[in-house]
Amino acid sequence: MAGRLEGKVIGITGGASGMGLAFGEAFAREGASVLIVDLNEDAAKKAVEGIVEAGGSAAYAVANVVDRTQVVAAVQTAVTEFGRLDVWFNNAGYNAPMQFLDITEENFRRVLDINALGVLIGTQEAAKQMVAQGQGGKIINTSSIAGREGFPTFAPYSASKAAVISLTQSGAKALAKHEITVNAFAPGVVATPLWDKLDEDLYAIGDIQSRGTALNEYEKGIIRGRMAHPKDIVGTALFLASEDSDYMTAQCIMIDGGMTLV
Ligand SMILES: NC(=O)c1ccc[n+]([C@@H]2O[C@H](COP(=O)([O-])OP(=O)(O)OC[C@H]3O[C@@H](n4cnc5c(N)ncnc54)[C@H](O)[C@@H]3O)[C@@H](O)[C@H]2O)c1
């Protein structure tokens, strides 16, 4: 039976770890050729090896999502390796929590650069390729519950993820005439390597009392009663990457176990 993404070429930033890795693996299982775009070359290489060993098609490009030249080169890698680009997934993200009154300009700019400017650049450069192909395409953006609600120690991150929702709407309106849809999804607490650094940071600023407790602290209040794992989010990513979501654009799907009610 043909996969849901047979023949599609999908580039995913932050595809070497956590959710991005789980999505890339799932896309390949559904027949897509996957370009893993990540800062971390070793992890990207490993991700590609895993997909290829499982019988899938994948390649990688090392790129920082805030560096337009590197993003252009990554898009070009998709075209060189697989002949085209159908879906671009702006998934890479970064957080460096600080107490609200301590947040520096440097911290704010860094978080906004990676999470918001990176999404703008990725959307623009992927869309240029899709427009040139003339057959439409899909842009998918990873937002967060923090994009719907501010958090005291995550203020720049929340602002950046709200910007992702806004860029999703602007991009959808701008690109509709090219048959390109732009959608986002917003996870809540997902157990990925991102939480290793977050746990350290939250401990350092006194937001949690002991190391290794951040995930459990933050899962309190989730209606589904537990944190998510990447596999809980894969179905949403597949929906957004497949033709099942063709009529949907400018939306942000909350997939957070009922953490944020909007
Ligand atoms: N884990 C969660 O609880 C959670 C919740 C809501 C939203 N998110 C968002 O989901 C996305 C994926 O997060 P994850 O939890 O899988 O994280 P992760 O840390 O496991 O993976 C992130 C990947 O992004 C890459 N990356 C970071 N900065 C980059 C840059 N500038 N350019 C290119 N690659 C870069 C890293 O090398 C890493 O491979 C992020 O946008 C994150 O903000 C995560």
PDB file of C-alpha atoms and ligand atoms in Angstrom:
ATOM      1  CA  MET A   1       0.000   0.000   0.000  1.00  0.00           C
ATOM      2  CA  ALA A   2       1.353   3.419  -0.931  1.00  0.00           C
ATOM      3  CA  GLY A   3       2.296   5.709   1.941  1.00  0.00           C
ATOM      4  CA  ARG A   4       0.471   8.956   2.622  1.00  0.00           C
ATOM      5  CA  LEU A   5       3.506  10.979   1.517  1.00  0.00           C
ATOM      6  CA  GLU A   6       4.681   8.891  -1.427  1.00  0.00           C
ATOM      7  CA  GLY A   7       6.904  10.924  -3.760  1.00  0.00           C
ATOM      8  CA  LYS A   8       6.913  14.039  -1.559  1.00  0.00           C
ATOM      9  CA  VAL A   9      10.110  15.861  -0.630  1.00  0.00           C
ATOM     10  CA  ILE A  10      10.095  17.298   2.873  1.00  0.00           C
ATOM     11  CA  GLY A  11      12.737  19.482   4.530  1.00  0.00           C
ATOM     12  CA  ILE A  12      12.602  19.689   8.310  1.00  0.00           C
ATOM     13  CA  THR A  13      14.700  22.009  10.471  1.00  0.00           C
ATOM     14  CA  GLY A  14      15.726  20.714  13.874  1.00  0.00           C
ATOM     15  CA  GLY A  15      15.220  17.286  12.328  1.00  0.00           C
ATOM     16  CA  ALA A  16      18.146  15.664  14.095  1.00  0.00           C
ATOM     17  CA  SER A  17      16.571  15.430  17.561  1.00  0.00           C
ATOM     18  CA  GLY A  18      13.345  15.175  19.542  1.00  0.00           C
ATOM     19  CA  MET A  19      10.116  15.848  17.712  1.00  0.00           C
ATOM     20  CA  GLY A  20      11.834  16.760  14.430  1.00  0.00           C
ATOM     21  CA  LEU A  21      13.568  13.388  14.358  1.00  0.00           C
ATOM     22  CA  ALA A  22      10.337  11.506  15.105  1.00  0.00           C
ATOM     23  CA  PHE A  23       8.560  13.481  12.358  1.00  0.00           C
ATOM     24  CA  GLY A  24      11.326  12.860   9.807  1.00  0.00           C
ATOM     25  CA  GLU A  25      11.249   9.133  10.532  1.00  0.00           C
ATOM     26  CA  ALA A  26       7.457   9.041  10.197  1.00  0.00           C
ATOM     27  CA  PHE A  27       7.517  11.029   6.932  1.00  0.00           C
ATOM     28  CA  ALA A  28      10.043   8.579   5.477  1.00  0.00           C
ATOM     29  CA  ARG A  29       7.917   5.610   6.584  1.00  0.00           C
ATOM     30  CA  GLU A  30       5.033   7.183   4.656  1.00  0.00           C
ATOM     31  CA  GLY A  31       7.126   7.352   1.489  1.00  0.00           C
ATOM     32  CA  ALA A  32       8.585  10.870   1.587  1.00  0.00           C
ATOM     33  CA  SER A  33      12.205  11.767   0.886  1.00  0.00           C
ATOM     34  CA  VAL A  34      13.352  13.698   3.929  1.00  0.00           C
ATOM     35  CA  LEU A  35      15.993  16.397   4.230  1.00  0.00           C
ATOM     36  CA  ILE A  36      17.162  16.755   7.832  1.00  0.00           C
ATOM     37  CA  VAL A  37      18.272  20.364   8.355  1.00  0.00           C
ATOM     38  CA  ASP A  38      20.126  20.942  11.596  1.00  0.00           C
ATOM     39  CA  LEU A  39      23.041  22.729  13.273  1.00  0.00           C
ATOM     40  CA  ASN A  40      24.283  19.453  14.711  1.00  0.00           C
ATOM     41  CA  GLU A  41      26.005  17.547  11.911  1.00  0.00           C
ATOM     42  CA  ASP A  42      26.742  14.367  13.884  1.00  0.00           C
ATOM     43  CA  ALA A  43      23.137  14.035  14.978  1.00  0.00           C
ATOM     44  CA  ALA A  44      21.852  14.871  11.488  1.00  0.00           C
ATOM     45  CA  LYS A  45      24.084  12.203   9.961  1.00  0.00           C
ATOM     46  CA  LYS A  46      22.859   9.677  12.523  1.00  0.00           C
ATOM     47  CA  ALA A  47      19.243  10.576  11.807  1.00  0.00           C
ATOM     48  CA  VAL A  48      19.772   9.994   8.077  1.00  0.00           C
ATOM     49  CA  GLU A  49      21.523   6.667   8.716  1.00  0.00           C
ATOM     50  CA  GLY A  50      18.593   5.535  10.863  1.00  0.00           C
ATOM     51  CA  ILE A  51      16.034   6.453   8.211  1.00  0.00           C
ATOM     52  CA  VAL A  52      18.016   4.817   5.408  1.00  0.00           C
ATOM     53  CA  GLU A  53      18.588   1.644   7.477  1.00  0.00           C
ATOM     54  CA  ALA A  54      14.833   1.435   7.991  1.00  0.00           C
ATOM     55  CA  GLY A  55      14.376   1.505   4.206  1.00  0.00           C
ATOM     56  CA  GLY A  56      13.597   5.214   3.836  1.00  0.00           C
ATOM     57  CA  SER A  57      15.062   7.996   1.748  1.00  0.00           C
ATOM     58  CA  ALA A  58      16.915  10.850   3.495  1.00  0.00           C
ATOM     59  CA  ALA A  59      19.775  13.327   3.279  1.00  0.00           C
ATOM     60  CA  TYR A  60      20.950  16.117   5.520  1.00  0.00           C
ATOM     61  CA  ALA A  61      22.079  19.731   5.312  1.00  0.00           C
ATOM     62  CA  VAL A  62      23.914  21.526   8.081  1.00  0.00           C
ATOM     63  CA  ALA A  63      22.353  24.956   8.498  1.00  0.00           C
ATOM     64  CA  ASN A  64      21.595  27.545  11.116  1.00  0.00           C
ATOM     65  CA  VAL A  65      18.015  28.686  10.526  1.00  0.00           C
ATOM     66  CA  VAL A  66      18.970  32.335  11.105  1.00  0.00           C
ATOM     67  CA  ASP A  67      21.578  32.281   8.342  1.00  0.00           C
ATOM     68  CA  ARG A  68      19.809  32.918   5.044  1.00  0.00           C
ATOM     69  CA  THR A  69      22.733  31.723   2.914  1.00  0.00           C
ATOM     70  CA  GLN A  70      22.782  28.401   4.750  1.00  0.00           C
ATOM     71  CA  VAL A  71      19.003  28.030   4.478  1.00  0.00           C
ATOM     72  CA  VAL A  72      19.139  28.727   0.726  1.00  0.00           C
ATOM     73  CA  ALA A  73      21.840  26.063   0.444  1.00  0.00           C
ATOM     74  CA  ALA A  74      19.681  23.607   2.414  1.00  0.00           C
ATOM     75  CA  VAL A  75      16.717  24.166   0.090  1.00  0.00           C
ATOM     76  CA  GLN A  76      19.078  23.639  -2.830  1.00  0.00           C
ATOM     77  CA  THR A  77      20.288  20.378  -1.273  1.00  0.00           C
ATOM     78  CA  ALA A  78      16.692  19.100  -1.271  1.00  0.00           C
ATOM     79  CA  VAL A  79      16.432  19.930  -4.969  1.00  0.00           C
ATOM     80  CA  THR A  80      19.820  18.420  -5.831  1.00  0.00           C
ATOM     81  CA  GLU A  81      19.203  15.236  -3.840  1.00  0.00           C
ATOM     82  CA  PHE A  82      15.523  14.674  -4.517  1.00  0.00           C
ATOM     83  CA  GLY A  83      14.608  16.933  -7.464  1.00  0.00           C
ATOM     84  CA  ARG A  84      12.107  19.254  -5.757  1.00  0.00           C
ATOM     85  CA  LEU A  85      10.651  20.537  -2.487  1.00  0.00           C
ATOM     86  CA  ASP A  86       7.029  19.956  -1.476  1.00  0.00           C
ATOM     87  CA  VAL A  87       6.945  20.612   2.259  1.00  0.00           C
ATOM     88  CA  TRP A  88       9.151  22.761   4.495  1.00  0.00           C
ATOM     89  CA  PHE A  89       8.859  22.289   8.221  1.00  0.00           C
ATOM     90  CA  ASN A  90      10.206  25.137  10.386  1.00  0.00           C
ATOM     91  CA  ASN A  91      10.685  23.126  13.551  1.00  0.00           C
ATOM     92  CA  ALA A  92      14.053  24.147  15.045  1.00  0.00           C
ATOM     93  CA  GLY A  93      13.669  26.014  18.316  1.00  0.00           C
ATOM     94  CA  TYR A  94      15.602  27.365  21.239  1.00  0.00           C
ATOM     95  CA  ASN A  95      14.860  28.510  24.772  1.00  0.00           C
ATOM     96  CA  ALA A  96      17.016  30.032  27.500  1.00  0.00           C
ATOM     97  CA  PRO A  97      14.763  30.849  30.463  1.00  0.00           C
ATOM     98  CA  MET A  98      15.483  33.854  32.666  1.00  0.00           C
ATOM     99  CA  GLN A  99      13.520  35.479  35.462  1.00  0.00           C
ATOM    100  CA  PHE A 100      11.385  38.209  33.887  1.00  0.00           C
ATOM    101  CA  LEU A 101      13.220  41.146  35.488  1.00  0.00           C
ATOM    102  CA  ASP A 102      16.603  39.703  34.518  1.00  0.00           C
ATOM    103  CA  ILE A 103      15.926  39.168  30.804  1.00  0.00           C
ATOM    104  CA  THR A 104      18.631  40.817  28.742  1.00  0.00           C
ATOM    105  CA  GLU A 105      18.529  42.240  25.259  1.00  0.00           C
ATOM    106  CA  GLU A 106      20.947  39.525  24.199  1.00  0.00           C
ATOM    107  CA  ASN A 107      18.706  36.751  25.535  1.00  0.00           C
ATOM    108  CA  PHE A 108      15.609  38.282  23.920  1.00  0.00           C
ATOM    109  CA  ARG A 109      17.286  38.780  20.548  1.00  0.00           C
ATOM    110  CA  ARG A 110      18.795  35.289  20.464  1.00  0.00           C
ATOM    111  CA  VAL A 111      15.507  33.540  21.217  1.00  0.00           C
ATOM    112  CA  LEU A 112      13.543  35.738  18.793  1.00  0.00           C
ATOM    113  CA  ASP A 113      16.193  35.289  16.112  1.00  0.00           C
ATOM    114  CA  ILE A 114      16.123  31.493  16.117  1.00  0.00           C
ATOM    115  CA  ASN A 115      12.425  30.945  16.768  1.00  0.00           C
ATOM    116  CA  ALA A 116      10.857  33.814  14.817  1.00  0.00           C
ATOM    117  CA  LEU A 117      13.320  35.190  12.262  1.00  0.00           C
ATOM    118  CA  GLY A 118      14.362  31.594  11.504  1.00  0.00           C
ATOM    119  CA  VAL A 119      10.738  30.772  10.641  1.00  0.00           C
ATOM    120  CA  LEU A 120      10.446  33.835   8.388  1.00  0.00           C
ATOM    121  CA  ILE A 121      13.652  32.999   6.505  1.00  0.00           C
ATOM    122  CA  GLY A 122      12.742  29.315   6.174  1.00  0.00           C
ATOM    123  CA  THR A 123       9.269  30.177   4.891  1.00  0.00           C
ATOM    124  CA  GLN A 124      10.594  32.690   2.370  1.00  0.00           C
ATOM    125  CA  GLU A 125      13.348  30.519   0.926  1.00  0.00           C
ATOM    126  CA  ALA A 126      11.254  27.344   0.777  1.00  0.00           C
ATOM    127  CA  ALA A 127       8.344  29.251  -0.769  1.00  0.00           C
ATOM    128  CA  LYS A 128      10.583  30.741  -3.481  1.00  0.00           C
ATOM    129  CA  GLN A 129      11.487  27.210  -4.541  1.00  0.00           C
ATOM    130  CA  MET A 130       7.836  26.096  -4.435  1.00  0.00           C
ATOM    131  CA  VAL A 131       6.740  29.118  -6.466  1.00  0.00           C
ATOM    132  CA  ALA A 132       9.423  28.327  -9.074  1.00  0.00           C
ATOM    133  CA  GLN A 133       8.120  24.738  -9.284  1.00  0.00           C
ATOM    134  CA  GLY A 134       4.576  26.066  -9.785  1.00  0.00           C
ATOM    135  CA  GLN A 135       2.790  23.186  -8.042  1.00  0.00           C
ATOM    136  CA  GLY A 136       2.036  24.637  -4.634  1.00  0.00           C
ATOM    137  CA  GLY A 137       3.411  23.319  -1.388  1.00  0.00           C
ATOM    138  CA  LYS A 138       3.106  23.264   2.365  1.00  0.00           C
ATOM    139  CA  ILE A 139       4.877  25.155   5.105  1.00  0.00           C
ATOM    140  CA  ILE A 140       4.525  23.830   8.659  1.00  0.00           C
ATOM    141  CA  ASN A 141       5.674  25.749  11.721  1.00  0.00           C
ATOM    142  CA  THR A 142       6.283  24.508  15.253  1.00  0.00           C
ATOM    143  CA  SER A 143       4.777  26.926  17.736  1.00  0.00           C
ATOM    144  CA  SER A 144       4.021  26.089  21.378  1.00  0.00           C
ATOM    145  CA  ILE A 145       1.449  26.565  24.109  1.00  0.00           C
ATOM    146  CA  ALA A 146       3.846  29.363  25.036  1.00  0.00           C
ATOM    147  CA  GLY A 147       2.737  31.090  21.843  1.00  0.00           C
ATOM    148  CA  ARG A 148      -0.814  31.244  23.212  1.00  0.00           C
ATOM    149  CA  GLU A 149       0.042  32.099  26.809  1.00  0.00           C
ATOM    150  CA  GLY A 150       2.923  34.025  28.385  1.00  0.00           C
ATOM    151  CA  PHE A 151       5.120  32.379  31.000  1.00  0.00           C
ATOM    152  CA  PRO A 152       7.161  34.441  33.486  1.00  0.00           C
ATOM    153  CA  THR A 153      10.502  32.703  32.929  1.00  0.00           C
ATOM    154  CA  PHE A 154       9.874  32.087  29.216  1.00  0.00           C
ATOM    155  CA  ALA A 155       8.927  35.624  28.133  1.00  0.00           C
ATOM    156  CA  PRO A 156      11.114  35.854  25.006  1.00  0.00           C
ATOM    157  CA  TYR A 157      10.250  32.256  24.094  1.00  0.00           C
ATOM    158  CA  SER A 158       6.530  32.971  24.473  1.00  0.00           C
ATOM    159  CA  ALA A 159       6.884  36.127  22.377  1.00  0.00           C
ATOM    160  CA  SER A 160       8.780  34.173  19.725  1.00  0.00           C
ATOM    161  CA  LYS A 161       6.197  31.394  19.571  1.00  0.00           C
ATOM    162  CA  ALA A 162       3.374  33.960  19.344  1.00  0.00           C
ATOM    163  CA  ALA A 163       5.369  35.413  16.439  1.00  0.00           C
ATOM    164  CA  VAL A 164       5.352  31.947  14.851  1.00  0.00           C
ATOM    165  CA  ILE A 165       1.532  31.939  14.932  1.00  0.00           C
ATOM    166  CA  SER A 166       1.473  35.428  13.459  1.00  0.00           C
ATOM    167  CA  LEU A 167       3.979  34.534  10.723  1.00  0.00           C
ATOM    168  CA  THR A 168       1.826  31.492   9.945  1.00  0.00           C
ATOM    169  CA  GLN A 169      -1.162  33.761   9.315  1.00  0.00           C
ATOM    170  CA  SER A 170       0.808  36.339   7.294  1.00  0.00           C
ATOM    171  CA  GLY A 171       2.547  33.647   5.264  1.00  0.00           C
ATOM    172  CA  ALA A 172      -0.745  31.885   4.547  1.00  0.00           C
ATOM    173  CA  LYS A 173      -2.295  35.109   3.232  1.00  0.00           C
ATOM    174  CA  ALA A 174       0.789  35.988   1.181  1.00  0.00           C
ATOM    175  CA  LEU A 175       1.329  32.564  -0.372  1.00  0.00           C
ATOM    176  CA  ALA A 176      -2.240  31.386  -1.011  1.00  0.00           C
ATOM    177  CA  LYS A 177      -2.102  32.639  -4.604  1.00  0.00           C
ATOM    178  CA  HIS A 178       0.722  30.160  -5.203  1.00  0.00           C
ATOM    179  CA  GLU A 179      -1.318  27.264  -3.732  1.00  0.00           C
ATOM    180  CA  ILE A 180       1.043  27.167  -0.755  1.00  0.00           C
ATOM    181  CA  THR A 181      -0.583  26.550   2.625  1.00  0.00           C
ATOM    182  CA  VAL A 182       1.011  27.610   5.904  1.00  0.00           C
ATOM    183  CA  ASN A 183      -0.046  25.997   9.170  1.00  0.00           C
ATOM    184  CA  ALA A 184       1.354  25.554  12.654  1.00  0.00           C
ATOM    185  CA  PHE A 185       0.880  23.316  15.631  1.00  0.00           C
ATOM    186  CA  ALA A 186       1.415  24.017  19.307  1.00  0.00           C
ATOM    187  CA  PRO A 187       2.658  21.256  21.582  1.00  0.00           C
ATOM    188  CA  GLY A 188       2.694  21.549  25.363  1.00  0.00           C
ATOM    189  CA  VAL A 189       5.192  19.505  27.373  1.00  0.00           C
ATOM    190  CA  VAL A 190       6.950  16.939  25.199  1.00  0.00           C
ATOM    191  CA  ALA A 191       9.714  14.737  26.627  1.00  0.00           C
ATOM    192  CA  THR A 192      12.638  15.475  24.288  1.00  0.00           C
ATOM    193  CA  PRO A 193      16.330  16.332  24.773  1.00  0.00           C
ATOM    194  CA  LEU A 194      15.277  20.011  24.850  1.00  0.00           C
ATOM    195  CA  TRP A 195      14.236  19.450  28.459  1.00  0.00           C
ATOM    196  CA  ASP A 196      17.773  18.469  29.528  1.00  0.00           C
ATOM    197  CA  LYS A 197      19.006  22.022  29.010  1.00  0.00           C
ATOM    198  CA  LEU A 198      15.713  23.513  30.173  1.00  0.00           C
ATOM    199  CA  ASP A 199      15.904  21.577  33.433  1.00  0.00           C
ATOM    200  CA  GLU A 200      19.445  22.886  34.060  1.00  0.00           C
ATOM    201  CA  ASP A 201      18.424  26.456  33.197  1.00  0.00           C
ATOM    202  CA  LEU A 202      15.283  26.387  35.348  1.00  0.00           C
ATOM    203  CA  TYR A 203      17.272  25.007  38.268  1.00  0.00           C
ATOM    204  CA  ALA A 204      19.945  27.685  37.814  1.00  0.00           C
ATOM    205  CA  ILE A 205      17.378  30.505  38.011  1.00  0.00           C
ATOM    206  CA  GLY A 206      15.551  28.943  40.974  1.00  0.00           C
ATOM    207  CA  ASP A 207      12.383  28.029  39.088  1.00  0.00           C
ATOM    208  CA  ILE A 208      12.612  24.382  40.206  1.00  0.00           C
ATOM    209  CA  GLN A 209      13.994  23.240  43.540  1.00  0.00           C
ATOM    210  CA  SER A 210      15.954  20.193  42.366  1.00  0.00           C
ATOM    211  CA  ARG A 211      17.444  18.978  39.140  1.00  0.00           C
ATOM    212  CA  GLY A 212      15.454  16.541  37.014  1.00  0.00           C
ATOM    213  CA  THR A 213      12.045  17.770  38.166  1.00  0.00           C
ATOM    214  CA  ALA A 214      11.145  20.324  35.464  1.00  0.00           C
ATOM    215  CA  LEU A 215       9.207  17.947  33.218  1.00  0.00           C
ATOM    216  CA  ASN A 216       7.098  16.704  36.135  1.00  0.00           C
ATOM    217  CA  GLU A 217       6.497  20.226  37.432  1.00  0.00           C
ATOM    218  CA  TYR A 218       5.334  21.431  34.041  1.00  0.00           C
ATOM    219  CA  GLU A 219       3.077  18.448  33.337  1.00  0.00           C
ATOM    220  CA  LYS A 220       0.882  19.345  36.316  1.00  0.00           C
ATOM    221  CA  GLY A 221      -2.463  20.611  35.093  1.00  0.00           C
ATOM    222  CA  ILE A 222      -2.474  18.815  31.747  1.00  0.00           C
ATOM    223  CA  ILE A 223      -6.038  17.564  31.257  1.00  0.00           C
ATOM    224  CA  ARG A 224      -4.808  14.304  29.692  1.00  0.00           C
ATOM    225  CA  GLY A 225      -2.859  13.785  32.924  1.00  0.00           C
ATOM    226  CA  ARG A 226       0.614  13.312  31.495  1.00  0.00           C
ATOM    227  CA  MET A 227       3.336  14.882  29.430  1.00  0.00           C
ATOM    228  CA  ALA A 228       3.598  14.002  25.728  1.00  0.00           C
ATOM    229  CA  HIS A 229       6.226  11.976  23.908  1.00  0.00           C
ATOM    230  CA  PRO A 230       7.128  12.754  20.287  1.00  0.00           C
ATOM    231  CA  LYS A 231       4.979   9.831  19.073  1.00  0.00           C
ATOM    232  CA  ASP A 232       1.922  11.616  20.515  1.00  0.00           C
ATOM    233  CA  ILE A 233       2.508  14.497  18.087  1.00  0.00           C
ATOM    234  CA  VAL A 234       3.484  12.508  14.969  1.00  0.00           C
ATOM    235  CA  GLY A 235      -0.118  12.097  13.766  1.00  0.00           C
ATOM    236  CA  THR A 236      -0.616  15.864  13.741  1.00  0.00           C
ATOM    237  CA  ALA A 237       2.620  16.379  11.807  1.00  0.00           C
ATOM    238  CA  LEU A 238       1.565  13.730   9.269  1.00  0.00           C
ATOM    239  CA  PHE A 239      -1.830  15.371   8.866  1.00  0.00           C
ATOM    240  CA  LEU A 240      -0.230  18.762   8.248  1.00  0.00           C
ATOM    241  CA  ALA A 241       2.284  17.336   5.741  1.00  0.00           C
ATOM    242  CA  SER A 242      -0.249  15.245   3.811  1.00  0.00           C
ATOM    243  CA  GLU A 243      -3.054  16.100   1.413  1.00  0.00           C
ATOM    244  CA  ASP A 244      -5.520  15.527   4.268  1.00  0.00           C
ATOM    245  CA  SER A 245      -4.827  19.134   5.314  1.00  0.00           C
ATOM    246  CA  ASP A 246      -4.994  20.633   1.812  1.00  0.00           C
ATOM    247  CA  TYR A 247      -7.997  22.853   2.559  1.00  0.00           C
ATOM    248  CA  MET A 248      -6.531  24.152   5.815  1.00  0.00           C
ATOM    249  CA  THR A 249      -4.340  27.245   6.015  1.00  0.00           C
ATOM    250  CA  ALA A 250      -3.324  29.943   8.538  1.00  0.00           C
ATOM    251  CA  GLN A 251      -4.225  27.708  11.475  1.00  0.00           C
ATOM    252  CA  CYS A 252      -2.438  26.600  14.610  1.00  0.00           C
ATOM    253  CA  ILE A 253      -3.448  23.201  16.003  1.00  0.00           C
ATOM    254  CA  MET A 254      -3.162  22.848  19.784  1.00  0.00           C
ATOM    255  CA  ILE A 255      -1.795  19.362  20.525  1.00  0.00           C
ATOM    256  CA  ASP A 256      -1.003  19.740  24.204  1.00  0.00           C
ATOM    257  CA  GLY A 257      -3.190  17.265  26.083  1.00  0.00           C
ATOM    258  CA  GLY A 258      -5.496  20.136  27.004  1.00  0.00           C
ATOM    259  CA  MET A 259      -2.945  22.355  28.706  1.00  0.00           C
ATOM    260  CA  THR A 260      -3.980  25.686  27.248  1.00  0.00           C
ATOM    261  CA  LEU A 261      -7.598  26.445  26.500  1.00  0.00           C
ATOM    262  CA  VAL A 262      -8.035  29.131  23.863  1.00  0.00           C
TER     263      VAL A 262
HETATM  264  N1  LIG B   1       9.779  19.688  23.901  1.00  0.00           N
HETATM  265  C1  LIG B   1       8.758  20.466  24.241  1.00  0.00           C
HETATM  266  O1  LIG B   1       8.192  20.344  25.340  1.00  0.00           O
HETATM  267  C2  LIG B   1       8.273  21.528  23.292  1.00  0.00           C
HETATM  268  C3  LIG B   1       7.032  22.137  23.568  1.00  0.00           C
HETATM  269  C4  LIG B   1       6.554  23.096  22.700  1.00  0.00           C
HETATM  270  C5  LIG B   1       7.266  23.437  21.574  1.00  0.00           C
HETATM  271  N2  LIG B   1       8.474  22.838  21.342  1.00  0.00           N
HETATM  272  C6  LIG B   1       9.176  23.229  20.127  1.00  0.00           C
HETATM  273  O2  LIG B   1       9.333  22.073  19.327  1.00  0.00           O
HETATM  274  C7  LIG B   1      10.477  22.228  18.483  1.00  0.00           C
HETATM  275  C8  LIG B   1      11.357  21.006  18.575  1.00  0.00           C
HETATM  276  O3  LIG B   1      11.759  20.870  19.920  1.00  0.00           O
HETATM  277  P1  LIG B   1      12.319  19.533  20.570  1.00  0.00           P
HETATM  278  O4  LIG B   1      11.727  19.469  21.916  1.00  0.00           O
HETATM  279  O5  LIG B   1      12.159  18.411  19.624  1.00  0.00           O
HETATM  280  O6  LIG B   1      13.852  19.973  20.744  1.00  0.00           O
HETATM  281  P2  LIG B   1      15.261  19.227  20.612  1.00  0.00           P
HETATM  282  O7  LIG B   1      16.178  20.051  21.442  1.00  0.00           O
HETATM  283  O8  LIG B   1      15.138  17.772  20.901  1.00  0.00           O
HETATM  284  O9  LIG B   1      15.615  19.420  19.070  1.00  0.00           O
HETATM  285  C9  LIG B   1      15.843  20.671  18.518  1.00  0.00           C
HETATM  286  C10 LIG B   1      16.777  20.520  17.321  1.00  0.00           C
HETATM  287  O10 LIG B   1      16.893  21.811  16.726  1.00  0.00           O
HETATM  288  C11 LIG B   1      18.248  22.012  16.388  1.00  0.00           C
HETATM  289  N3  LIG B   1      18.495  23.456  16.360  1.00  0.00           N
HETATM  290  C12 LIG B   1      18.500  24.305  17.398  1.00  0.00           C
HETATM  291  N4  LIG B   1      18.787  25.550  16.997  1.00  0.00           N
HETATM  292  C13 LIG B   1      18.955  25.476  15.651  1.00  0.00           C
HETATM  293  C14 LIG B   1      19.266  26.435  14.656  1.00  0.00           C
HETATM  294  N5  LIG B   1      19.484  27.717  14.971  1.00  0.00           N
HETATM  295  N6  LIG B   1      19.371  26.032  13.374  1.00  0.00           N
HETATM  296  C15 LIG B   1      19.183  24.725  13.042  1.00  0.00           C
HETATM  297  N7  LIG B   1      18.888  23.773  13.947  1.00  0.00           N
HETATM  298  C16 LIG B   1      18.783  24.144  15.234  1.00  0.00           C
HETATM  299  C17 LIG B   1      19.040  21.309  17.467  1.00  0.00           C
HETATM  300  O11 LIG B   1      20.367  21.014  17.047  1.00  0.00           O
HETATM  301  C18 LIG B   1      18.187  20.063  17.689  1.00  0.00           C
HETATM  302  O12 LIG B   1      18.591  18.999  16.841  1.00  0.00           O
HETATM  303  C19 LIG B   1      11.128  23.542  18.918  1.00  0.00           C
HETATM  304  O13 LIG B   1      10.711  24.586  18.068  1.00  0.00           O
HETATM  305  C20 LIG B   1      10.587  23.753  20.313  1.00  0.00           C
HETATM  306  O14 LIG B   1      10.602  25.106  20.685  1.00  0.00           O
HETATM  307  C21 LIG B   1       8.987  21.887  22.163  1.00  0.00           C
END
